[in-house]
Coordinates of C-alpha atoms in Angstrom, one line a residue:
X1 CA 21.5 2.2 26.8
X2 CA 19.7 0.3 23.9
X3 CA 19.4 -3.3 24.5
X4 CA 20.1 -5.7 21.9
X5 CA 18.7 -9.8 21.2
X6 CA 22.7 -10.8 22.8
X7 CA 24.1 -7.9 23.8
X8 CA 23.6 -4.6 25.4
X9 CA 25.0 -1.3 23.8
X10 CA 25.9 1.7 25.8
X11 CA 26.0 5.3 24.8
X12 CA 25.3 8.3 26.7
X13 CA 22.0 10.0 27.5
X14 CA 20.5 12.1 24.8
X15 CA 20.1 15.8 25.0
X16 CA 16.9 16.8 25.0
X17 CA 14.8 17.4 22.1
X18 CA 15.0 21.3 22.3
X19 CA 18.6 21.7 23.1
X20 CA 19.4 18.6 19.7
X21 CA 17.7 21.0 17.3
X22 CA 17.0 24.2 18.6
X23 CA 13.2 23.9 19.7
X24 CA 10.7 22.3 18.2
X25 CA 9.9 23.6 14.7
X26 CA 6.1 25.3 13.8
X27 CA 4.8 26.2 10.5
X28 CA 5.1 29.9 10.1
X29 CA 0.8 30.1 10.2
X30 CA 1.1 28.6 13.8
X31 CA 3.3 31.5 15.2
X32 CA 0.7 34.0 14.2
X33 CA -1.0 35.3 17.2
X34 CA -4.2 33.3 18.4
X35 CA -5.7 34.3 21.1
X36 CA -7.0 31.6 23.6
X37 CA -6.6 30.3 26.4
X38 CA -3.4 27.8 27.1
X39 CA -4.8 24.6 28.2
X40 CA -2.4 22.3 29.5
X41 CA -4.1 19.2 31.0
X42 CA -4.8 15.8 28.8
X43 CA -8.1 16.3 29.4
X44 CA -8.4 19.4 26.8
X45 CA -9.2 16.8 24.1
X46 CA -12.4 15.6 24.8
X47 CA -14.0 15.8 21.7
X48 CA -11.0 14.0 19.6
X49 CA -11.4 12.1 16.6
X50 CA -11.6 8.3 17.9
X51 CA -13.2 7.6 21.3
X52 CA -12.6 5.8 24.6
X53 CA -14.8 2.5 24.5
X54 CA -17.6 1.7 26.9
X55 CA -17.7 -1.8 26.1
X56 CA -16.4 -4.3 23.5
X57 CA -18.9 -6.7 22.5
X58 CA -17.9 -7.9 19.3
X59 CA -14.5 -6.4 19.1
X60 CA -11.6 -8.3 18.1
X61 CA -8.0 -8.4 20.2
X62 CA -5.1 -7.7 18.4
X63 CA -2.6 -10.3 18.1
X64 CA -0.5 -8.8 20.2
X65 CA -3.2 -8.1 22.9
X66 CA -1.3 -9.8 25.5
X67 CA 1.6 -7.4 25.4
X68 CA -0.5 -4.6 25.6
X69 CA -2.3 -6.2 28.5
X70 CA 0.5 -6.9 30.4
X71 CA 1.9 -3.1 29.9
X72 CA -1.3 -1.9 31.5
X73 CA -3.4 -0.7 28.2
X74 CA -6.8 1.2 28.1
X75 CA -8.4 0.1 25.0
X76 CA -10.7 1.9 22.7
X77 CA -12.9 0.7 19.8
X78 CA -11.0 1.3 16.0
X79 CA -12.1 -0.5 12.8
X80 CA -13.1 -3.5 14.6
X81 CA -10.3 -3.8 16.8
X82 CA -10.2 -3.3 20.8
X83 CA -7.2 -1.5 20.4
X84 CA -4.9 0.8 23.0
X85 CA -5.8 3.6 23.8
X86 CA -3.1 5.0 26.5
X87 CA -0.9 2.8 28.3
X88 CA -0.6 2.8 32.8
X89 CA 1.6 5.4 34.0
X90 CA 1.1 7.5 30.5
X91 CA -0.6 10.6 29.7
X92 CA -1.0 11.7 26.0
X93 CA 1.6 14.8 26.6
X94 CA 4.4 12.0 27.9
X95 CA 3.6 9.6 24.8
X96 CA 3.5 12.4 21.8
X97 CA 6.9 14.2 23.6
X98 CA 8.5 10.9 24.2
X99 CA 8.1 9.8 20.6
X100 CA 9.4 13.6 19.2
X101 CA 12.2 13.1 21.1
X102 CA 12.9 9.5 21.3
X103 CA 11.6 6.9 19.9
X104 CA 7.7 4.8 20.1
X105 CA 6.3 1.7 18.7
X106 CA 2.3 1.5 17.8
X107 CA 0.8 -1.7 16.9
X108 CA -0.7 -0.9 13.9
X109 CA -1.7 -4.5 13.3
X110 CA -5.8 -3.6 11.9
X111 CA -4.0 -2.8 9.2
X112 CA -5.0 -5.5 6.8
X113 CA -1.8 -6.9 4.8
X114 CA -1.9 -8.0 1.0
X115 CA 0.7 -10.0 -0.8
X116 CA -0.3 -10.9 -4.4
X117 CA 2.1 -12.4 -7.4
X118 CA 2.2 -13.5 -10.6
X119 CA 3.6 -12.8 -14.4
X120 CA 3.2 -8.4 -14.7
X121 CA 1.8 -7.9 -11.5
X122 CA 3.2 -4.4 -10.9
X123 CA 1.3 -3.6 -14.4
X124 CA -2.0 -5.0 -13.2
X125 CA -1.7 -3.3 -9.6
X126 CA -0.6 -0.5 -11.1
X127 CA -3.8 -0.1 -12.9
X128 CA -5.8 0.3 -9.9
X129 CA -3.4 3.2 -8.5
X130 CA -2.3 6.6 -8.9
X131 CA 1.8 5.6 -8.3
X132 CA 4.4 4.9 -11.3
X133 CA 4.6 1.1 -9.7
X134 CA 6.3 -0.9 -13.0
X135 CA 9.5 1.5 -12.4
X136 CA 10.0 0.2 -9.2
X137 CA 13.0 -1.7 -8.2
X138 CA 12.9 -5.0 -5.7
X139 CA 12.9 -3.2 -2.1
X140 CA 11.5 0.0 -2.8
X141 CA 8.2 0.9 -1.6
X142 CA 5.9 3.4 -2.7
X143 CA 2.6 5.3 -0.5
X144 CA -0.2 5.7 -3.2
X145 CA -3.9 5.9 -3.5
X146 CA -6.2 3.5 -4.6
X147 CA -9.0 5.4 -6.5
X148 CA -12.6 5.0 -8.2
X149 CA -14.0 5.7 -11.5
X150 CA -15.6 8.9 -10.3
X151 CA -11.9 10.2 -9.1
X152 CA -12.7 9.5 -5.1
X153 CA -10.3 8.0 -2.7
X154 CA -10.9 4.1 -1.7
X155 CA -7.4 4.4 0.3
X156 CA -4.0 4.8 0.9
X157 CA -1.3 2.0 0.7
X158 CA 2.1 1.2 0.9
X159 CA 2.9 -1.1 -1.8
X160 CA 6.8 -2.6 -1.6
X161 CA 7.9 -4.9 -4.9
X162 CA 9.2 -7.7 -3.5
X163 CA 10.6 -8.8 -6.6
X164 CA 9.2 -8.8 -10.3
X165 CA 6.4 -10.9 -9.6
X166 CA 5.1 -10.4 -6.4
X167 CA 4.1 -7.2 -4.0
X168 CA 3.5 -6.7 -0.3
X169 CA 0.2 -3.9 0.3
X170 CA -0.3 -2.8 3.6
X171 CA -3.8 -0.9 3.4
X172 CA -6.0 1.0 6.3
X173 CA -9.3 -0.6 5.3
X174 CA -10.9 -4.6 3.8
X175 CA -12.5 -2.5 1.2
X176 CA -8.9 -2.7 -0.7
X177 CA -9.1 -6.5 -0.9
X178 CA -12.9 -6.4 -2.9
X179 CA -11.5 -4.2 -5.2
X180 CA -8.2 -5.9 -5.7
X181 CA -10.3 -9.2 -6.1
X182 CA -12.7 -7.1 -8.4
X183 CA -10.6 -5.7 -10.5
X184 CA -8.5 -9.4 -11.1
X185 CA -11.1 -11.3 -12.0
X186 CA -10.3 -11.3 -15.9
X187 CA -6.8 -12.6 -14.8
X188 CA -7.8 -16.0 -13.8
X189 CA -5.2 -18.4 -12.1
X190 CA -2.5 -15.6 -13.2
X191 CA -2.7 -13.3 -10.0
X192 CA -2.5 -15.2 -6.5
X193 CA -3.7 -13.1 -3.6
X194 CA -2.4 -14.5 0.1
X195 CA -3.4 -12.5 3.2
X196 CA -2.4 -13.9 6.3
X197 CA -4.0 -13.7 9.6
X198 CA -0.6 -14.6 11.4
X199 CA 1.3 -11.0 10.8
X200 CA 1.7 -8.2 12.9
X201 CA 2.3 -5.0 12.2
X202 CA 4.0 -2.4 14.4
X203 CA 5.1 1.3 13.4
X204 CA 8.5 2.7 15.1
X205 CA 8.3 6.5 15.2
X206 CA 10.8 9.1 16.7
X207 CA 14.2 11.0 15.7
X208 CA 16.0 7.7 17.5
X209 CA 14.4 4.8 16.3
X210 CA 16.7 4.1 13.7
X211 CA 19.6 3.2 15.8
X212 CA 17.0 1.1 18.4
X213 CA 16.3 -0.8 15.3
X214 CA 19.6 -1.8 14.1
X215 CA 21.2 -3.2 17.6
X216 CA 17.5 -5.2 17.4
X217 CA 17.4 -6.3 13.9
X218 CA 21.0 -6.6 13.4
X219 CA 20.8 -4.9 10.4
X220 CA 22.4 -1.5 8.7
X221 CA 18.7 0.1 9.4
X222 CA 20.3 3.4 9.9
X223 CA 21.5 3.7 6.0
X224 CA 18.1 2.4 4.6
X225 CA 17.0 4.8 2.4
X226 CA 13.4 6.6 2.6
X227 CA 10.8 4.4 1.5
X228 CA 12.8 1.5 0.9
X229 CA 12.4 -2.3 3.3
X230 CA 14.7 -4.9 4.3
X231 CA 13.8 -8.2 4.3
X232 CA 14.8 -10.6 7.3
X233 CA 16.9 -13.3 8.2
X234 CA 18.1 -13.3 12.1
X235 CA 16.5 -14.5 15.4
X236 CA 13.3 -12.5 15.5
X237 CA 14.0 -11.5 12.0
X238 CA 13.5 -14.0 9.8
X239 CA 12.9 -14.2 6.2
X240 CA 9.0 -13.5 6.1
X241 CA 9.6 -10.3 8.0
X242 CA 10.1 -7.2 6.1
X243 CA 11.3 -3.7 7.6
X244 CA 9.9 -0.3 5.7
X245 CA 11.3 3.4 6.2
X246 CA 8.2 5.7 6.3
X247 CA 6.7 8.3 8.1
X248 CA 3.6 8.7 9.6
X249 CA 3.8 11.2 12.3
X250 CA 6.1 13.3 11.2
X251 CA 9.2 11.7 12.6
X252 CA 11.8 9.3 11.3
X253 CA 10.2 5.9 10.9
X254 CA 9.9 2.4 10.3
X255 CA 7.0 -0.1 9.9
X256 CA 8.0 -3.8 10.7
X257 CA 5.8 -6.7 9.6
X258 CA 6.7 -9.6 11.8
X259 CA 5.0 -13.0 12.4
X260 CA 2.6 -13.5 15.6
X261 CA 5.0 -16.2 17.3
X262 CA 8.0 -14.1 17.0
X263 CA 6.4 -10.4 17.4
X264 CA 5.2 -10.9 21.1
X265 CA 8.5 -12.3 22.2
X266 CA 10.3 -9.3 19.9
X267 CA 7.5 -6.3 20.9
X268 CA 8.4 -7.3 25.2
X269 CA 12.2 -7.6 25.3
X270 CA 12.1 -4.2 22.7
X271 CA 9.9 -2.4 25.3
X272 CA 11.1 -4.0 28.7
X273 CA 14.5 -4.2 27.7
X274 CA 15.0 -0.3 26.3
X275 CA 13.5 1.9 29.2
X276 CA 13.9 5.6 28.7
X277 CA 14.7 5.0 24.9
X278 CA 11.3 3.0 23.2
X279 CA 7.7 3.3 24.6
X280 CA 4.8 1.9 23.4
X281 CA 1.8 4.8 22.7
X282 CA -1.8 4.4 22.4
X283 CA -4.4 5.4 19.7
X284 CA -5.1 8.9 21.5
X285 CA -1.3 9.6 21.2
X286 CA -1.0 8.1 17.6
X287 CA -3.9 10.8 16.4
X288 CA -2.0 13.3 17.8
X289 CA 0.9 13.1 16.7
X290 CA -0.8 12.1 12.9
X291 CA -3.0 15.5 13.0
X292 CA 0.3 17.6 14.3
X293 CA 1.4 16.0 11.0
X294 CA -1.4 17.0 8.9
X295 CA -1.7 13.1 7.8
X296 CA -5.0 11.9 6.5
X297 CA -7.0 8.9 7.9
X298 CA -8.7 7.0 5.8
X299 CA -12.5 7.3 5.8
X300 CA -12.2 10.2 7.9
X301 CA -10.1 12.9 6.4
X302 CA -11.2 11.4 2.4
X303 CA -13.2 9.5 1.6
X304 CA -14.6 8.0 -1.8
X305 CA -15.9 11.4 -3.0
X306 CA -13.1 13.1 -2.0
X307 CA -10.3 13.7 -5.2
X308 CA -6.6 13.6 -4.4
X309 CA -6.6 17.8 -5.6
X310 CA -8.8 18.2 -2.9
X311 CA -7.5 16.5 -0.3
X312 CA -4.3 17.7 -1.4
X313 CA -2.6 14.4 -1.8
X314 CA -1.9 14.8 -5.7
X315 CA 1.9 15.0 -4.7
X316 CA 1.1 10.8 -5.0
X317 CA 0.0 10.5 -8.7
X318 CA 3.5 9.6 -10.0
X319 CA 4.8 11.7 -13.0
X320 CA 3.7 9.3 -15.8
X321 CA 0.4 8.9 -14.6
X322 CA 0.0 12.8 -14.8
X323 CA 0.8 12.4 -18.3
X324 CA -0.7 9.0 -19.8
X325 CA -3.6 8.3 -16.8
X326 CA -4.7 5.1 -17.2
X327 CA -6.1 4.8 -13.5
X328 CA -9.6 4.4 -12.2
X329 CA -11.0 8.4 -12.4
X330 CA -8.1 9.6 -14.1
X331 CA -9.9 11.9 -15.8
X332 CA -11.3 13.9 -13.2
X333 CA -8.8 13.7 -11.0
X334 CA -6.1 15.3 -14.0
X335 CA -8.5 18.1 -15.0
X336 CA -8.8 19.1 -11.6
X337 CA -5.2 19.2 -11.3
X338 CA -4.4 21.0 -14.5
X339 CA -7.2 23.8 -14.2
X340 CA -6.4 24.1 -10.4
X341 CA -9.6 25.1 -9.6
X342 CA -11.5 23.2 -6.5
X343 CA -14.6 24.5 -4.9
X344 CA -13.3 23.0 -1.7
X345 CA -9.8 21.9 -0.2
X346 CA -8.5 20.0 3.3
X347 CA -6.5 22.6 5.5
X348 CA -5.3 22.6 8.7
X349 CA -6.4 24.9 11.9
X350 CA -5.5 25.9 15.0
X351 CA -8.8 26.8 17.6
X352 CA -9.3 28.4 20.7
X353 CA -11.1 25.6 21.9
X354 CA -11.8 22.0 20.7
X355 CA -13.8 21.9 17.8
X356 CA -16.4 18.5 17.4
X357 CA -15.4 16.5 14.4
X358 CA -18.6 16.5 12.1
X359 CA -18.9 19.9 13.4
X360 CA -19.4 23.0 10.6
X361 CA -17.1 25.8 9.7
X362 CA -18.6 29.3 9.2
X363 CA -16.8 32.3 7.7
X364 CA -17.3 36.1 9.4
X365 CA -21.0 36.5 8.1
X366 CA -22.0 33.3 9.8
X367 CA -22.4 31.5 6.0
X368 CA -21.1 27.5 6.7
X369 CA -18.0 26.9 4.5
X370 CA -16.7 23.7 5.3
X371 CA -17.3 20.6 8.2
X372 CA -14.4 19.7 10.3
X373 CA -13.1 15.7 10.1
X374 CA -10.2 15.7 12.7
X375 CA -9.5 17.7 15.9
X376 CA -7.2 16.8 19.2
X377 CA -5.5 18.8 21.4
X378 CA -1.8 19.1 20.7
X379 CA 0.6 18.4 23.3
X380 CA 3.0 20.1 20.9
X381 CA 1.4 23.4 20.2
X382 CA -0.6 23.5 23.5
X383 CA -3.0 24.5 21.4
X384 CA -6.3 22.7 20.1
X385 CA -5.6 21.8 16.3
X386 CA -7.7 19.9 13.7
X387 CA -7.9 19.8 9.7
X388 CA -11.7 20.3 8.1
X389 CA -12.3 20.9 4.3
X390 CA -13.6 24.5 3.5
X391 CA -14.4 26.7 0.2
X392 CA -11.0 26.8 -1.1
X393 CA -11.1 30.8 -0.6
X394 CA -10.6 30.2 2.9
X395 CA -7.7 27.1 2.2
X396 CA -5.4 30.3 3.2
X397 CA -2.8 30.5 6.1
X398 CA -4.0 32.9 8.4
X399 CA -7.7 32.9 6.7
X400 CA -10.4 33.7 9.7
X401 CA -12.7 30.5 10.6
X402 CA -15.5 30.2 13.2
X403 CA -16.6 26.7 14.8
X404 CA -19.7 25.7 16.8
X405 CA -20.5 27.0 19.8
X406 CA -18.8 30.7 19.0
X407 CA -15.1 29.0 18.8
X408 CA -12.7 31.1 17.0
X409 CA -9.7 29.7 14.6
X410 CA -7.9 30.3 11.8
X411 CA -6.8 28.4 8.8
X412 CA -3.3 27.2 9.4
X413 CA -0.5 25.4 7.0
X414 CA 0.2 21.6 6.8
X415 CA 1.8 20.1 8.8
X416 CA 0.9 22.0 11.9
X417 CA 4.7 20.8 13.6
X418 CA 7.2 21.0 11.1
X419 CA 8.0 17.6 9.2
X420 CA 11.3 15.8 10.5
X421 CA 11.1 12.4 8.7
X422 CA 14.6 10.6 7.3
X423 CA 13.8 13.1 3.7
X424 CA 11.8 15.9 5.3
X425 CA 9.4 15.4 2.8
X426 CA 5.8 15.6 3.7
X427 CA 3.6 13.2 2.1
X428 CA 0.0 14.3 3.3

C-alpha cells in the first residue's frame, strides 16, 4: 500500500507490467532481426555514457546527500556533482524495470533553478527561446530550447509562468544563467533574477507515480494535465514548492521542486514508507532509461553547433515562431526547417555490442559517417542501444551501421521503447 504524511492507503498489488498492457511496447525498427549475442548481466554496459568515479576531489554533495547516503549510494562524478550512481541491493535491470512498472524518484537537484520577474517578462524570455512563451497561461509549463545566433543549442529548459510577471526555469547547465544575465542587461532594475541554493529537485518517473503523489501531496495530482504544475500549500508542500507533469524517460512523470529543510524529511518517509511501490534509481539507471527514450542530454547529444532540425528537436519551436522568428539563429534554424535538407541528423541504434561514446560510425565501404554521443545497455531491449549523428542518408530505420572494433548495428527509430508518458507524446 502507498503511504501517506497521516495516513496509510491500501489497494491491492499491481499486475505486472506485461500482463497491465500487453508487453512492453518496441518501435517497429527494434523488432527487425539483429543478430547478436543476448547479454544479460549489468555488466554489459561498460562503456556507457557517464562513468563510475575514482575519487571526488572537488565535487560537490547534493543537498540531499544524506538520504542517499543512508540508502546505501555509489556515487559517480556528473556536472560537478558527486551524484548516485546505483543504490545497495540494486542492479541497473531492477531500477529501469522497477520504474517501467512502478514508480522511481531521481534527484535531479544539479539542475540549476531560475526564477526571474518583472513588467513583460514572458516577452523578454521569450526572446531568447524557440517556445510561444507570452501565450502561456499561469501554471502551464513549457520544454524549449535556448539557442545562439549561429542556430546551435545552449540548452533545454522547462520554463513554468508563474503568473504574468514572473517565471520558474529549471535548466541542465550555468551557462543558461550568463546568457539570461547577457541578454538583460539593457533591462536594468526591470528584470530581477533569484536563484536559490536552498531547492531541490527530484524527478518521479513510472506508470504509478501519479497516485504515489497525490496520497503524499494531498493534491488532485492524478488530473494535472501534461505540462502543467501545482503550486504548494500542505505539510511538506508548502507554498514555495511547485509540482510539474513531464516526462523524461518515457514514463508518466512529475518533477517536484521542494525546499532543502523539507525535501530530506519528504524524500525518506516517500522512500522508507512506500516499499515495493517508489525506489530511488541512480545516474546509470536514469541514462538508461533517458537513451531507451531517445531523450537528448545536454552537451552531449547537442551541443552549441548542433541546430534543433538536426537534432530533431524542431517539434519545440512553437508555431508562431516558425512564422515571425524573432529568436537568437532564427534564421538558420527556419531555412533548415523549410528546405528539409541536413547533411547530418541524431538517430537512434541498436548494436551487437557496446559501442564507445566519441566512437565513429562507418557505412558498408568502411567511409566514417557519423560519431556516436550516447550508448548503454538496455535492460529493456537486452540489447546494447545508443543514438550518434550520421549523414542523414543513413537517418533511416533499418539503415546498416558499423562501429569500432568490427561491431555491427543498425539505424533504429526514436524512441527505442515506445513512449508511455500522461500524452504519449514524445518530446525528443
Amino acid at each position: 500500500m502507498f503511504a501517506r504524511a497521516s495516513t496509510y492507503s491500501s489497494r491491492g498489488v499491481m499486475s505486472s507490467l506485461f500482463r497491465k498492457s500487453g508487453g512492453l511496447s518496441l518501435s517497429n525498427t527494434v523488432r527487425r532481426v539483429i543478430s547478436t549475442t543476448s547479454v544479460q548481466q549489468d555488466g554489459a554496459a561498460d562503456r556507457d555514457t557517464v562513468k563510475e568515479i575514482v575519487n571526488d576531489d572537488g565535487l560537490q554533495n547534493l543537498l540531499l546527500h544524506k538520504v542517499h547516503v543512508e540508502n546505501g549510494a555509489e556515487f559517480t562524478s556528473f556536472r560537478g556533482f558527486k551524484m548516485p550512481w546505483i543504490y545497495a541491493g540494486k542492479s541497473l535491470r531492477n531500477e529501469v524495470f522497477f520504474t517501467r512498472k512502478e514508480a522511481s524518484v531521481f534527484d535531479a537537484s544539479y539542475r540549476p533553478q531560475i526564477y526571474l520577474s518583472g513588467k513583460n517578462i514572458s516577452k523578454i524570455m521569450e526572446a531568447m527561446v524557440t517556445s510561444d512563451l507570452q501565450e502561456m497561461k499561469p501554471d502551464e509549463a513549457v520544454l524549449t530550447l535556448m539557442t545562439n545566433p549561429q542556430g546551435g543549442i545552449i540548452d533545454d529548459l522547462v520554463v513554468t509562468k508563474l503568473n504574468e510577471n514572473e517565471l520558474h526555469i529549471v535548466a541542465n547547465t550555468p551557462k543558461v544563467i550568463k546568457e539570461i544575465k547577457k541578454n538583460t542587461q539593457m533591462f536594468e532594475n526591470e528584470v530581477q533574477m533569484r536563484i536559490p541554493n536552498d531547492m531541490t529537485l527530484l524527478t518521479f518517473q513510472g506508470p504509478e507515480c501519479s497516485k504515489l503523489l497525490q496520497l503524499l501531496i494531498f493534491e488532485n495530482v492524478c488530473c494535472l494535465p501534461f505540462m502543467h504544475s501545482l503550486q504548494g500549500d500542505t505539510v511538506f508542500w508548502n507554498e514555495i514548492s511547485r509540482l510539474t507533469r513531464c516526462s523524461d524517460t518515457g514514463e508518466d512523470g512529475f518533477m517536484l521542486s521542494l525546499p532543502a529543510c523539507q525535501a530530506e524529511e519528504f524524500l525518506s518517509y516517500a522512500v522508507t514508507n512506500n516499499p515495493g511501490y517508489l525506489i530511488l534509481i541512480g545516474l546509470r539507471a536514469r541514462e538508461a532509461l533517458r537513451i531507451e527514450a531517445g531523450h537528448c542530454l545536454s552537451g552531449v547529444d547537442y551541443n552549441e553547433k548542433t541546430t534543433p532540425v538536426q537534432a530533431k528537436l524542431d517539434s519545440l519551436i512553437g508555431n508562431r515562431r516558425r512564422i515571425e522568428g524573432k529568436f537568437p539563429g532564427a534564421d538558420i534554424i527556419l531555412k533548415e526547417l523549410n528546405n528539409k535538407s541536413n547533411p547530418i541528423s541524431r538517430v537512434g541504434f541498436v548494436a551487437s555490442d557496446s559501442c564507445n561514446v566519441g566512437g565513429s560510425i562507418m557505412d558498408p565501404k568502411g567511409n566514417v559517417i557519423g560519431k556516436v554521443t550516447s550508448a548503454c545497455f538496455s535492460p529493456c531491449l537486452q540489447q546494447h542501444i545508443g543514438m550518434a549523428y550520421v549523414a542523414t542518408e543513413f537517418a533511416q530505420n533499418g539503415k546498416e551501421l558499423f562501429f569500432d572494433k568490427n561491431i555491427k548495428g543498425i539505424a533504429a527509430e526514436i524512441p527505442l521503447v515506445k513512449n508511455r508518458s500522461y500524452t504519449n507524446v514524445n518530446l525528443f
